[in-house]
Amino acid sequence: MSLARVFTRAQLGVSAPVVEVEVHLSGGLPAFQLVGLPEAAVRESKERVRSALINLGFDFPQRRITVNLAPADLPKEGGRYDLAIAVGILAASKQIPDDLLSQWEFIGELALSGELRRVTGVLPVAVGCQENQRKLCLPKCNQDEALLISRLEIAPAENLLQVCHLLCGQLPLPVQRSVAEGNPNGARILDLADVKGQFHAKRALEIAAAGGHHLLMSGSPGSGKSMLAARLASLLPELTEVERIESAAVYSVSGLETSTICAGIRPFRCPHHTASAVSLVGGGSYPQPGEISLAHNGVLFLDEVVEFPRKVLEVLREPLEAGSIHISRAAQKISFPARFQLVAAMNPCPCGYAQDASGRCHCSPEQVKRYQAKLSGPLLDRIDLHIQVQPVAAEDLLDIAKMTGSENSAQVASRVKHSVQRQIARQSCRNSHLQGAQLQQVCFLERQLRELLVRAATKLQLSARACTRVLKVSRSIADLEGCKQIQRKHLLEALSYRRQELPSV
């Protein structure tokens, strides 16, 4: 019977469900029928496959060819099925043996010459192959993504002919046992020492990095808010192997370069304030990840946050709490990871100088109130640290001693790393992710401190969520100092980072 079965994988969000490519050759007039809910790019694969086989010297069967992509109710799109279809036709026509096909999965787009081209979403495919204990044959230009998955055998190929040699046992490709390694040529990390002064803001940045807390900075133009935010990535610990796979999978399905993720550098996304709600949370006819998912395990920086449309900012509420985003469409429902660290920067008023000591601001109180009201209370309630960034005086900015005396990112990152290690050893997560009984246990307060927090919450009119976030910040401050219990000074410092004034307690 002229029937062959080849395994490949589709793309569905950040997952890769298996697809069985069934190729059947039968009598009748020559025809090429492709079924299984293929989109336009998949239907066009028959022309790419035909030309590739002919140009490589294979015989294209002059028979009725039926290719079924199962399951039939799963939409198929893109050129990722080309290689599997070509291998299936060659196996069904007995031009290559089919005894090894059950051990392999194939993915790749074919050029008319038979060369293999890059496809998106290879990392989820590699994860699925490992779970099903199969080997993966893929384009050589995609091999770096697959190398993140340990205990997976891969065969990177440059063209279809090399794949056939692999299946025939002639001049076999080097089947590689992958090892997750960082790329030493990763992107350059900005140094905190470049920021002069701003010791209060740097302290808040260190606490945010240690506990994974959200941060809002308000200050006049040129005070250093954007510089500080850009250097947060240099304070964060490297991605773990699990985090690399999660973040790289999102980048992979988005068609973005994953080299910095593979190097362990956390994502840093900075969308423009003209971004739409869909570009932030993701979506489309076939849902794609948005900026919050691309910032998974990293930082989402919203510069000039009040210039974003309010309805765009409000879509951040649920992901900030849940750590994921669920997109529902008529045809399918997709979930994307979105556990990111939000850093926002804003001016205090329309002209930007309401907090400036120079007195240049001429905005009325009503203008200032209306401007700041663009950030809703529920969104502000979800941000752990609120600070004001004052401009640095010119004499301090140009002082040689102060220019060389500030801590660099490596020094601060070392304290952050030890703090994160304490958190993982104690509760298996960052402080910002504490919930329920675990939160009560880890952030336990003595009676005097509980009374202090009650008085502060009453005076500041803190919600239950805000009180919880104060506790988490207090725990992060204590971890930076290596203290087992939250002390009075830790709680007072955490309260000072709320947007309102600290009460007399």
Short mmCIF file of C-alpha atoms in Angstrom, two decimals:
data_model
loop_
_atom_site.label_atom_id
_atom_site.label_comp_id
_atom_site.label_asym_id
_atom_site.label_seq_id
_atom_site.Cartn_x
_atom_site.Cartn_y
_atom_site.Cartn_z
CA MET A 1 0.00 0.00 0.00
CA SER A 2 1.36 3.42 -0.99
CA LEU A 3 0.72 5.09 2.34
CA ALA A 4 3.16 6.93 4.60
CA ARG A 5 2.75 8.65 7.98
CA VAL A 6 5.01 11.50 9.08
CA PHE A 7 4.83 13.55 12.29
CA THR A 8 5.07 17.32 12.53
CA ARG A 9 3.53 20.00 14.75
CA ALA A 10 1.16 22.92 14.40
CA GLN A 11 1.32 26.23 16.27
CA LEU A 12 -1.42 27.09 18.75
CA GLY A 13 -0.44 29.97 21.01
CA VAL A 14 2.77 28.90 22.74
CA SER A 15 1.94 25.21 22.40
CA ALA A 16 2.61 22.88 19.47
CA PRO A 17 -0.01 20.13 19.07
CA VAL A 18 1.16 17.14 17.07
CA VAL A 19 -0.01 16.80 13.47
CA GLU A 20 0.11 13.51 11.58
CA VAL A 21 0.76 13.95 7.87
CA GLU A 22 -0.80 11.04 5.96
CA VAL A 23 0.27 10.69 2.33
CA HIS A 24 -1.58 8.27 0.04
CA LEU A 25 -0.74 7.53 -3.60
CA SER A 26 -3.49 5.99 -5.72
CA GLY A 27 -4.35 5.39 -9.38
CA GLY A 28 -6.13 7.85 -11.61
CA LEU A 29 -5.27 11.11 -13.29
CA PRO A 30 -2.34 12.99 -11.70
CA ALA A 31 -3.61 15.28 -8.94
CA PHE A 32 -2.41 16.72 -5.63
CA GLN A 33 -5.13 17.09 -3.00
CA LEU A 34 -4.35 18.64 0.40
CA VAL A 35 -6.97 18.27 3.16
CA GLY A 36 -7.12 18.86 6.91
CA LEU A 37 -8.20 22.51 7.24
CA PRO A 38 -5.14 24.05 5.55
CA GLU A 39 -4.85 27.82 5.15
CA ALA A 40 -3.64 29.48 1.92
CA ALA A 41 0.08 29.21 2.78
CA VAL A 42 -0.33 25.49 3.51
CA ARG A 43 -2.26 24.85 0.28
CA GLU A 44 0.55 26.52 -1.64
CA SER A 45 3.03 24.04 -0.19
CA LYS A 46 2.21 21.51 -2.92
CA GLU A 47 3.88 23.77 -5.50
CA ARG A 48 6.94 24.29 -3.29
CA VAL A 49 7.20 20.55 -2.61
CA ARG A 50 6.80 19.64 -6.30
CA SER A 51 9.57 22.02 -7.41
CA ALA A 52 11.90 21.01 -4.56
CA LEU A 53 11.63 17.29 -5.37
CA ILE A 54 12.19 17.84 -9.10
CA ASN A 55 15.15 20.19 -8.61
CA LEU A 56 16.84 17.70 -6.28
CA GLY A 57 16.50 14.90 -8.83
CA PHE A 58 13.68 12.92 -7.23
CA ASP A 59 10.72 11.56 -9.16
CA PHE A 60 7.50 13.39 -8.49
CA PRO A 61 4.78 10.70 -8.61
CA GLN A 62 2.47 11.08 -11.60
CA ARG A 63 -0.42 9.64 -9.63
CA ARG A 64 -3.24 10.92 -7.47
CA ILE A 65 -1.65 12.24 -4.27
CA THR A 66 -3.81 12.81 -1.20
CA VAL A 67 -2.24 14.50 1.81
CA ASN A 68 -4.25 14.61 5.04
CA LEU A 69 -3.16 16.81 7.97
CA ALA A 70 -4.71 15.26 11.06
CA PRO A 71 -6.48 16.22 13.24
CA ALA A 72 -8.75 17.67 10.59
CA ASP A 73 -10.43 20.22 12.90
CA LEU A 74 -7.17 21.97 13.84
CA PRO A 75 -6.41 24.98 11.61
CA LYS A 76 -3.04 24.72 9.84
CA GLU A 77 -1.13 27.78 8.65
CA GLY A 78 2.35 28.67 7.41
CA GLY A 79 5.05 26.82 5.53
CA ARG A 80 6.13 24.67 8.49
CA TYR A 81 4.52 21.51 6.98
CA ASP A 82 6.56 21.52 3.74
CA LEU A 83 9.32 19.21 4.94
CA ALA A 84 6.93 16.66 6.46
CA ILE A 85 4.82 16.59 3.27
CA ALA A 86 7.90 16.12 1.07
CA VAL A 87 9.24 13.30 3.26
CA GLY A 88 5.81 11.67 3.23
CA ILE A 89 5.61 11.75 -0.58
CA LEU A 90 9.11 10.27 -0.91
CA ALA A 91 8.31 7.52 1.59
CA ALA A 92 4.94 6.70 0.00
CA SER A 93 6.58 6.44 -3.42
CA LYS A 94 9.31 4.14 -1.98
CA GLN A 95 12.13 6.55 -2.83
CA ILE A 96 13.27 6.54 0.79
CA PRO A 97 12.69 3.92 3.55
CA ASP A 98 9.88 4.51 6.02
CA ASP A 99 11.08 2.34 8.91
CA LEU A 100 12.53 5.32 10.88
CA LEU A 101 9.69 7.79 10.36
CA SER A 102 7.93 6.95 13.63
CA GLN A 103 11.04 8.02 15.57
CA TRP A 104 11.23 11.51 14.06
CA GLU A 105 9.30 14.72 13.73
CA PHE A 106 9.94 17.06 10.81
CA ILE A 107 9.44 20.80 10.50
CA GLY A 108 10.67 23.33 7.97
CA GLU A 109 9.72 25.40 4.96
CA LEU A 110 11.07 24.37 1.56
CA ALA A 111 12.56 26.68 -1.04
CA LEU A 112 12.03 25.73 -4.69
CA SER A 113 15.64 24.55 -4.75
CA GLY A 114 15.04 22.16 -1.86
CA GLU A 115 16.79 24.24 0.78
CA LEU A 116 15.22 24.51 4.23
CA ARG A 117 14.15 27.92 5.47
CA ARG A 118 13.56 29.21 9.00
CA VAL A 119 10.14 28.80 10.57
CA THR A 120 8.64 30.31 13.72
CA GLY A 121 7.66 28.47 16.87
CA VAL A 122 10.41 25.84 16.85
CA LEU A 123 10.92 25.87 20.62
CA PRO A 124 7.39 24.65 21.48
CA VAL A 125 7.92 21.97 18.81
CA ALA A 126 11.13 20.88 20.56
CA VAL A 127 9.33 20.72 23.91
CA GLY A 128 6.63 18.50 22.38
CA CYS A 129 9.22 16.21 20.79
CA GLN A 130 10.95 15.74 24.10
CA GLU A 131 7.67 14.88 25.83
CA ASN A 132 6.84 12.28 23.13
CA GLN A 133 10.43 10.95 23.12
CA ARG A 134 10.94 11.59 19.42
CA LYS A 135 13.86 13.15 17.59
CA LEU A 136 13.53 16.41 15.70
CA CYS A 137 14.69 17.22 12.16
CA LEU A 138 14.61 20.96 11.49
CA PRO A 139 16.30 23.72 9.45
CA LYS A 140 19.85 24.39 10.54
CA CYS A 141 19.06 28.08 11.05
CA ASN A 142 16.57 27.09 13.79
CA GLN A 143 18.86 24.80 15.76
CA ASP A 144 19.83 27.36 18.43
CA GLU A 145 16.26 27.44 19.74
CA ALA A 146 16.02 23.65 19.91
CA LEU A 147 19.34 23.49 21.80
CA LEU A 148 17.61 24.99 24.83
CA ILE A 149 15.80 21.69 25.42
CA SER A 150 17.97 19.17 27.21
CA ARG A 151 17.68 15.44 26.50
CA LEU A 152 16.43 16.08 22.97
CA GLU A 153 18.18 14.69 19.89
CA ILE A 154 18.03 16.98 16.88
CA ALA A 155 19.23 16.77 13.29
CA PRO A 156 19.73 20.23 11.74
CA ALA A 157 19.63 20.11 7.94
CA GLU A 158 20.35 22.65 5.24
CA ASN A 159 18.22 21.00 2.54
CA LEU A 160 15.85 18.13 1.82
CA LEU A 161 18.62 15.98 0.34
CA GLN A 162 20.43 15.87 3.70
CA VAL A 163 17.19 14.77 5.38
CA CYS A 164 16.87 11.91 2.89
CA HIS A 165 20.47 10.86 3.53
CA LEU A 166 19.66 10.79 7.24
CA LEU A 167 16.68 8.47 6.74
CA CYS A 168 18.60 6.28 4.30
CA GLY A 169 21.63 5.98 6.58
CA GLN A 170 23.93 7.55 3.99
CA LEU A 171 26.22 10.37 5.15
CA PRO A 172 24.12 10.81 8.31
CA LEU A 173 23.69 14.25 9.77
CA PRO A 174 25.32 14.84 13.16
CA VAL A 175 22.49 14.06 15.56
CA GLN A 176 23.17 16.40 18.48
CA ARG A 177 22.39 15.92 22.12
CA SER A 178 21.33 19.41 23.06
CA VAL A 179 22.59 21.29 26.08
CA ALA A 180 21.11 24.55 27.35
CA GLU A 181 23.91 27.08 27.20
CA GLY A 182 23.97 30.84 27.25
CA ASN A 183 25.26 32.96 24.44
CA PRO A 184 28.34 34.87 25.61
CA ASN A 185 27.75 37.45 22.89
CA GLY A 186 24.47 38.63 24.37
CA ALA A 187 23.21 42.18 24.27
CA ARG A 188 25.09 44.86 26.19
CA ILE A 189 23.67 45.58 29.63
CA LEU A 190 23.46 49.24 30.74
CA ASP A 191 25.15 50.05 34.05
CA LEU A 192 23.49 51.69 37.05
CA ALA A 193 26.68 53.70 37.67
CA ASP A 194 25.79 55.80 34.62
CA VAL A 195 22.99 57.41 36.65
CA LYS A 196 24.34 60.22 38.85
CA GLY A 197 22.71 60.84 42.18
CA GLN A 198 19.13 59.57 42.55
CA PHE A 199 19.98 57.41 45.55
CA HIS A 200 16.35 57.17 46.67
CA ALA A 201 15.27 56.03 43.20
CA LYS A 202 18.15 53.55 43.00
CA ARG A 203 17.12 52.10 46.34
CA ALA A 204 13.56 51.63 45.06
CA LEU A 205 14.94 50.04 41.90
CA GLU A 206 16.97 47.58 43.98
CA ILE A 207 13.92 46.61 46.04
CA ALA A 208 11.85 46.20 42.88
CA ALA A 209 14.52 43.94 41.37
CA ALA A 210 14.85 41.87 44.54
CA GLY A 211 11.15 41.09 44.93
CA GLY A 212 9.87 41.44 41.38
CA HIS A 213 7.71 44.42 42.36
CA HIS A 214 5.97 46.90 40.05
CA LEU A 215 7.31 50.46 40.12
CA LEU A 216 5.91 53.88 39.20
CA MET A 217 8.29 56.86 38.87
CA SER A 218 7.03 60.43 38.70
CA GLY A 219 9.32 63.36 37.99
CA SER A 220 10.08 66.34 35.80
CA PRO A 221 11.59 65.90 32.32
CA GLY A 222 15.28 64.95 32.36
CA SER A 223 15.31 63.76 35.96
CA GLY A 224 16.51 60.29 34.95
CA LYS A 225 13.36 58.13 35.00
CA SER A 226 14.02 56.44 31.66
CA MET A 227 17.71 55.90 32.49
CA LEU A 228 16.79 54.21 35.75
CA ALA A 229 14.17 51.97 34.14
CA ALA A 230 16.54 50.91 31.34
CA ARG A 231 19.06 49.73 33.94
CA LEU A 232 16.67 47.54 35.89
CA ALA A 233 17.54 44.60 33.63
CA SER A 234 21.18 44.83 34.79
CA LEU A 235 20.07 44.21 38.40
CA LEU A 236 17.88 41.19 37.75
CA PRO A 237 19.23 37.64 38.13
CA GLU A 238 19.76 35.58 35.01
CA LEU A 239 16.89 33.54 33.66
CA THR A 240 16.75 29.99 34.95
CA GLU A 241 16.57 27.14 32.45
CA VAL A 242 12.79 26.87 32.88
CA GLU A 243 12.37 30.63 32.49
CA ARG A 244 14.55 30.65 29.36
CA ILE A 245 12.35 28.03 27.76
CA GLU A 246 9.15 29.90 28.70
CA SER A 247 10.36 33.29 27.43
CA ALA A 248 12.08 31.91 24.36
CA ALA A 249 8.91 30.03 23.42
CA VAL A 250 6.97 33.31 23.32
CA TYR A 251 9.69 34.95 21.24
CA SER A 252 9.86 31.91 18.98
CA VAL A 253 6.16 31.88 18.08
CA SER A 254 6.38 35.65 17.48
CA GLY A 255 9.24 35.20 15.00
CA LEU A 256 11.66 37.25 17.13
CA GLU A 257 15.34 36.63 17.79
CA THR A 258 15.92 34.50 20.90
CA SER A 259 19.69 34.90 21.31
CA THR A 260 19.49 37.29 24.27
CA ILE A 261 16.94 35.03 25.99
CA CYS A 262 19.23 32.05 25.45
CA ALA A 263 22.02 34.10 27.06
CA GLY A 264 19.91 34.39 30.22
CA ILE A 265 19.13 38.10 29.78
CA ARG A 266 15.62 38.94 30.91
CA PRO A 267 13.28 40.53 28.35
CA PHE A 268 12.90 44.32 28.43
CA ARG A 269 9.99 45.60 26.37
CA CYS A 270 9.30 49.30 25.86
CA PRO A 271 6.23 49.90 23.64
CA HIS A 272 5.44 53.42 22.41
CA HIS A 273 2.51 55.24 24.00
CA THR A 274 0.58 54.98 20.71
CA ALA A 275 0.36 51.18 21.17
CA SER A 276 -3.12 49.67 20.98
CA ALA A 277 -4.73 47.40 23.54
CA VAL A 278 -4.34 44.40 21.22
CA SER A 279 -0.62 45.08 20.77
CA LEU A 280 -0.21 44.99 24.55
CA VAL A 281 -2.26 41.92 25.46
CA GLY A 282 -2.09 40.07 22.13
CA GLY A 283 -4.78 38.98 19.72
CA GLY A 284 -5.65 38.85 16.05
CA SER A 285 -7.60 36.36 13.94
CA TYR A 286 -4.98 33.80 14.90
CA PRO A 287 -3.96 35.18 18.30
CA GLN A 288 -0.34 36.22 18.68
CA PRO A 289 1.46 37.25 21.91
CA GLY A 290 1.38 40.91 22.89
CA GLU A 291 3.95 43.04 24.68
CA ILE A 292 2.96 41.74 28.12
CA SER A 293 3.69 38.18 27.00
CA LEU A 294 6.94 39.19 25.29
CA ALA A 295 7.91 40.69 28.67
CA HIS A 296 7.19 37.39 30.47
CA ASN A 297 9.87 36.82 33.16
CA GLY A 298 11.18 40.30 32.40
CA VAL A 299 10.29 43.98 32.43
CA LEU A 300 7.55 45.94 30.68
CA PHE A 301 8.49 49.63 30.67
CA LEU A 302 5.76 52.15 29.90
CA ASP A 303 7.43 55.51 29.41
CA GLU A 304 5.10 58.54 29.52
CA VAL A 305 2.47 56.18 30.89
CA VAL A 306 -0.25 58.83 31.15
CA GLU A 307 0.02 59.43 27.41
CA PHE A 308 -1.29 55.91 26.79
CA PRO A 309 -5.06 55.85 26.16
CA ARG A 310 -6.82 54.98 29.39
CA LYS A 311 -8.65 52.02 27.87
CA VAL A 312 -5.26 50.61 26.82
CA LEU A 313 -3.86 50.84 30.34
CA GLU A 314 -6.93 49.25 31.89
CA VAL A 315 -6.30 45.98 30.01
CA LEU A 316 -3.24 45.51 32.25
CA ARG A 317 -5.32 45.02 35.40
CA GLU A 318 -6.00 41.28 35.13
CA PRO A 319 -2.55 40.23 33.81
CA LEU A 320 -0.84 42.13 36.65
CA GLU A 321 -2.70 39.91 39.11
CA ALA A 322 -3.02 36.62 37.24
CA GLY A 323 0.35 36.43 35.46
CA SER A 324 -1.33 35.24 32.26
CA ILE A 325 -3.71 36.47 29.57
CA HIS A 326 -6.60 34.50 28.09
CA ILE A 327 -7.74 35.53 24.61
CA SER A 328 -11.10 34.24 23.38
CA ARG A 329 -12.09 34.19 19.74
CA ALA A 330 -15.01 32.51 18.00
CA ALA A 331 -12.77 29.79 16.56
CA GLN A 332 -10.36 29.23 19.44
CA LYS A 333 -9.27 30.23 22.92
CA ILE A 334 -5.59 30.86 23.61
CA SER A 335 -3.66 31.48 26.84
CA PHE A 336 -0.31 33.27 26.88
CA PRO A 337 2.02 33.65 29.89
CA ALA A 338 2.34 37.23 31.13
CA ARG A 339 4.18 37.29 34.47
CA PHE A 340 6.03 40.53 33.92
CA GLN A 341 7.40 43.34 36.08
CA LEU A 342 5.76 46.67 35.27
CA VAL A 343 7.86 49.84 35.41
CA ALA A 344 6.08 53.07 34.52
CA ALA A 345 7.32 56.64 34.25
CA MET A 346 5.27 59.83 34.11
CA ASN A 347 5.47 63.58 34.44
CA PRO A 348 3.51 65.09 37.35
CA CYS A 349 1.57 67.55 35.21
CA PRO A 350 0.99 68.54 31.56
CA CYS A 351 4.05 70.81 31.44
CA GLY A 352 6.10 68.36 33.50
CA TYR A 353 7.46 70.71 36.18
CA ALA A 354 4.94 70.50 39.03
CA GLN A 355 7.53 68.91 41.34
CA ASP A 356 10.43 71.06 40.15
CA ALA A 357 11.98 73.43 42.71
CA SER A 358 12.41 76.10 40.02
CA GLY A 359 8.72 76.95 40.11
CA ARG A 360 8.39 76.82 36.33
CA CYS A 361 5.04 75.03 36.46
CA HIS A 362 2.02 77.18 35.65
CA CYS A 363 -0.54 74.37 35.50
CA SER A 364 -3.66 74.89 37.57
CA PRO A 365 -4.55 72.37 40.30
CA GLU A 366 -7.46 71.23 38.16
CA GLN A 367 -5.14 70.57 35.19
CA VAL A 368 -2.75 68.61 37.38
CA LYS A 369 -5.60 66.58 38.88
CA ARG A 370 -7.10 65.83 35.49
CA TYR A 371 -3.69 64.84 34.10
CA GLN A 372 -2.87 62.45 36.94
CA ALA A 373 -6.40 60.99 36.86
CA LYS A 374 -5.51 59.31 33.57
CA LEU A 375 -4.10 56.56 35.81
CA SER A 376 -7.09 54.89 37.46
CA GLY A 377 -7.16 53.97 41.13
CA PRO A 378 -7.42 50.21 40.49
CA LEU A 379 -4.30 50.30 38.31
CA LEU A 380 -2.33 52.38 40.82
CA ASP A 381 -3.42 50.00 43.56
CA ARG A 382 -1.63 47.18 41.75
CA ILE A 383 1.72 49.01 41.65
CA ASP A 384 3.85 48.26 44.70
CA LEU A 385 6.32 51.16 44.69
CA HIS A 386 5.48 54.81 43.96
CA ILE A 387 8.40 57.26 44.01
CA GLN A 388 9.14 60.82 43.01
CA VAL A 389 12.34 61.35 41.03
CA GLN A 390 13.82 64.79 41.64
CA PRO A 391 16.18 66.35 39.07
CA VAL A 392 19.90 66.33 39.89
CA ALA A 393 21.55 69.74 40.27
CA ALA A 394 24.12 70.65 37.62
CA GLU A 395 26.96 70.95 40.16
CA ASP A 396 26.23 67.44 41.44
CA LEU A 397 25.88 66.05 37.95
CA LEU A 398 29.34 67.33 36.94
CA ASP A 399 31.09 66.62 40.24
CA ILE A 400 33.97 64.24 39.47
CA ALA A 401 33.87 62.56 42.89
CA LYS A 402 30.15 61.86 42.66
CA MET A 403 30.54 60.69 39.08
CA THR A 404 32.90 57.90 40.17
CA GLY A 405 31.57 57.10 43.65
CA SER A 406 28.21 55.47 42.92
CA GLU A 407 27.61 51.73 42.98
CA ASN A 408 27.63 49.87 39.69
CA SER A 409 25.09 47.30 38.56
CA ALA A 410 27.30 44.34 39.51
CA GLN A 411 27.41 45.39 43.16
CA VAL A 412 23.67 45.89 43.44
CA ALA A 413 22.95 42.77 41.38
CA SER A 414 24.98 40.71 43.83
CA ARG A 415 22.72 41.75 46.71
CA VAL A 416 19.65 41.16 44.56
CA LYS A 417 20.89 37.68 43.60
CA HIS A 418 21.38 36.64 47.22
CA SER A 419 17.96 38.03 48.11
CA VAL A 420 16.29 36.06 45.31
CA GLN A 421 18.12 32.91 46.38
CA ARG A 422 16.71 33.32 49.90
CA GLN A 423 13.21 33.71 48.51
CA ILE A 424 13.43 30.66 46.24
CA ALA A 425 14.89 28.50 49.03
CA ARG A 426 12.17 29.61 51.46
CA GLN A 427 9.02 29.69 49.32
CA SER A 428 9.99 28.58 45.77
CA CYS A 429 8.87 31.90 44.26
CA ARG A 430 9.58 35.63 44.32
CA ASN A 431 8.00 37.75 47.06
CA SER A 432 5.69 39.49 44.59
CA HIS A 433 4.10 36.11 43.79
CA LEU A 434 3.22 35.18 47.38
CA GLN A 435 -0.41 34.30 47.98
CA GLY A 436 -2.77 32.92 50.60
CA ALA A 437 -1.45 31.01 53.58
CA GLN A 438 2.09 31.19 52.25
CA LEU A 439 1.90 35.00 52.31
CA GLN A 440 0.72 35.02 55.92
CA GLN A 441 3.48 32.65 56.95
CA VAL A 442 6.37 34.34 55.12
CA CYS A 443 5.26 37.92 55.89
CA PHE A 444 4.34 37.34 59.53
CA LEU A 445 4.20 40.53 61.64
CA GLU A 446 4.48 40.84 65.41
CA ARG A 447 1.60 42.50 67.28
CA GLN A 448 3.19 45.96 67.40
CA LEU A 449 3.91 45.89 63.66
CA ARG A 450 0.37 44.73 62.87
CA GLU A 451 -0.99 47.67 64.84
CA LEU A 452 1.36 49.99 62.98
CA LEU A 453 0.18 48.68 59.62
CA VAL A 454 -3.48 49.04 60.69
CA ARG A 455 -2.96 52.69 61.65
CA ALA A 456 -1.04 53.39 58.44
CA ALA A 457 -3.67 51.66 56.29
CA THR A 458 -6.41 53.72 57.95
CA LYS A 459 -4.55 57.01 57.51
CA LEU A 460 -3.47 56.29 53.95
CA GLN A 461 -6.81 54.64 53.07
CA LEU A 462 -5.02 51.56 51.77
CA SER A 463 -7.09 48.79 50.25
CA ALA A 464 -6.65 45.14 51.18
CA ARG A 465 -4.59 44.68 48.03
CA ALA A 466 -2.36 47.64 48.90
CA CYS A 467 -1.78 46.29 52.43
CA THR A 468 -0.79 42.95 50.95
CA ARG A 469 1.67 44.64 48.61
CA VAL A 470 3.17 46.62 51.50
CA LEU A 471 3.79 43.32 53.27
CA LYS A 472 5.49 41.86 50.20
CA VAL A 473 7.73 44.91 49.79
CA SER A 474 8.62 44.76 53.49
CA ARG A 475 9.63 41.14 53.05
CA SER A 476 11.86 42.06 50.09
CA ILE A 477 13.58 44.80 52.10
CA ALA A 478 14.18 42.33 54.93
CA ASP A 479 15.59 39.78 52.49
CA LEU A 480 18.05 42.35 51.11
CA GLU A 481 19.39 42.76 54.65
CA GLY A 482 19.32 39.02 55.34
CA CYS A 483 16.76 39.33 58.17
CA LYS A 484 14.52 36.38 58.99
CA GLN A 485 11.67 38.53 60.31
CA ILE A 486 10.16 41.80 59.06
CA GLN A 487 11.22 44.63 61.36
CA ARG A 488 9.74 48.06 62.04
CA LYS A 489 12.22 49.84 59.75
CA HIS A 490 11.38 47.48 56.88
CA LEU A 491 7.66 48.14 57.23
CA LEU A 492 8.12 51.92 57.48
CA GLU A 493 10.28 51.98 54.36
CA ALA A 494 7.71 49.92 52.47
CA LEU A 495 4.96 52.33 53.53
CA SER A 496 7.05 55.27 52.35
CA TYR A 497 6.87 53.93 48.80
CA ARG A 498 3.12 54.34 48.58
CA ARG A 499 1.83 57.30 46.55
CA GLN A 500 0.31 59.09 49.56
CA GLU A 501 2.16 60.82 52.36
CA LEU A 502 3.45 58.69 55.23
CA PRO A 503 1.29 59.22 58.35
CA SER A 504 2.57 60.19 61.76
CA VAL A 505 2.96 56.84 63.44
#
